[in-house]
Amino acid sequence: TVLVVEDSHMVRNLVREMLEFCGYTVLEASDGAEAIQLCTRHAGAIHLLITDVVMPQMSGWELAERLTALYPQMRVLYMSGYPEKSFPARRREKGKIHFVQKPFTMETLLRKVREAITGSALDM
């Protein structure tokens, strides 16, 4: 199961459709608060969080910190229209995060999802 958190309805739907087309079960939320609420109501495991980095009220960084504290097995894939070099240095440490830059192709997204789930190819 993959949780997609993105404030843009269009991007969120596109990501959901791509993932469902490839057989993933997808939950979706428009912001961090909705995502946390969804996780607490969801009975099964959530294997991967795909979150936008820049969102109103709660950033993707903060959301990931909160959810991985509650669900340590959850992997995280960050997505952003900003290049990775624009993130704070502590966020850019090689080997620390999975990242996909928008816009992305279906092929790129699916490769990044597989890498995040398996824990491989951690460089951005």
XYZ file of C-alpha atoms in Angstrom:
124
model
C 0.000 0.000 0.000
C 1.238 3.454 -0.957
C 0.084 6.726 0.631
C 0.274 9.699 -1.743
C 0.190 13.145 -0.120
C 0.082 16.070 -2.527
C -1.801 19.351 -2.280
C -2.310 19.571 -6.054
C -5.404 17.530 -6.930
C -4.191 17.051 -10.511
C -0.739 15.745 -9.529
C -2.181 13.545 -6.768
C -4.663 11.940 -9.190
C -1.984 11.407 -11.821
C 0.348 9.691 -9.342
C -2.522 7.541 -8.026
C -3.525 6.489 -11.542
C 0.066 5.595 -12.476
C 0.499 3.490 -9.351
C -2.877 1.762 -9.603
C -2.191 0.958 -13.257
C 0.874 -0.960 -12.062
C -1.021 -2.847 -9.369
C -0.308 -0.793 -6.262
C -3.015 -0.134 -3.680
C -3.114 3.637 -3.186
C -4.413 5.842 -0.398
C -4.381 9.585 -0.964
C -4.474 12.758 1.088
C -4.294 16.438 0.209
C -2.240 17.515 3.239
C -0.312 16.277 6.243
C -3.176 16.384 8.735
C -5.412 14.360 6.422
C -2.579 11.868 5.858
C -2.021 11.323 9.588
C -5.746 10.866 10.130
C -5.920 8.404 7.225
C -3.015 6.375 8.624
C -4.623 6.057 12.039
C -7.854 4.764 10.447
C -6.151 2.381 7.990
C -6.047 -1.181 9.314
C -3.246 -2.541 7.132
C 0.385 -1.675 6.589
C 1.400 1.349 4.547
C 4.670 0.457 2.870
C 5.510 3.747 1.204
C 4.736 7.422 1.727
C 5.055 9.556 -1.405
C 4.853 13.175 -0.350
C 5.312 16.569 -1.881
C 8.008 18.512 -0.045
C 6.300 21.923 -0.083
C 2.715 21.906 1.193
C 0.627 24.329 3.268
C 0.494 23.860 7.063
C 2.885 20.875 7.210
C 5.861 20.196 4.949
C 6.561 16.798 3.499
C 9.670 16.637 5.702
C 7.606 17.150 8.864
C 4.937 14.700 7.722
C 7.531 12.019 7.022
C 9.159 12.541 10.425
C 5.806 12.165 12.178
C 4.662 9.125 10.215
C 7.953 7.234 10.341
C 8.029 7.785 14.117
C 4.641 6.042 14.298
C 5.351 3.500 11.542
C 9.112 2.780 11.487
C 8.840 0.321 8.571
C 7.309 2.972 6.285
C 9.584 4.089 3.450
C 9.457 7.632 2.074
C 9.758 9.051 -1.433
C 9.814 12.842 -1.621
C 8.697 14.680 -4.747
C 9.162 18.326 -5.590
C 9.289 20.777 -8.433
C 12.330 22.304 -6.743
C 15.750 20.792 -7.484
C 17.331 18.808 -4.660
C 20.120 21.384 -4.317
C 17.532 23.859 -2.999
C 16.903 21.698 0.091
C 18.767 22.294 3.358
C 22.109 20.467 3.516
C 20.923 18.090 6.230
C 18.141 16.963 3.880
C 20.559 16.411 0.988
C 22.957 14.016 2.666
C 23.662 11.337 0.105
C 22.052 8.062 0.982
C 19.505 9.579 3.326
C 16.419 10.093 1.170
C 14.616 8.999 -1.963
C 13.621 11.855 -4.242
C 11.904 12.366 -7.592
C 11.763 15.768 -9.252
C 8.560 16.983 -10.892
C 7.646 16.749 -13.630
C 8.406 13.052 -13.969
C 7.452 10.277 -16.346
C 5.588 7.160 -15.316
C 8.769 5.166 -15.874
C 10.797 7.446 -13.591
C 8.148 7.448 -10.864
C 7.838 3.660 -10.890
C 11.613 3.211 -10.776
C 11.838 5.583 -7.801
C 8.953 3.782 -6.061
C 10.692 0.417 -6.471
C 13.976 1.883 -5.223
C 12.279 3.419 -2.185
C 10.465 0.197 -1.300
C 13.563 -1.964 -1.684
C 15.919 0.609 -0.176
C 18.263 0.599 -3.171
C 19.852 3.419 -5.209
C 19.587 6.006 -2.473
C 21.403 8.802 -4.244
C 19.232 11.583 -5.543
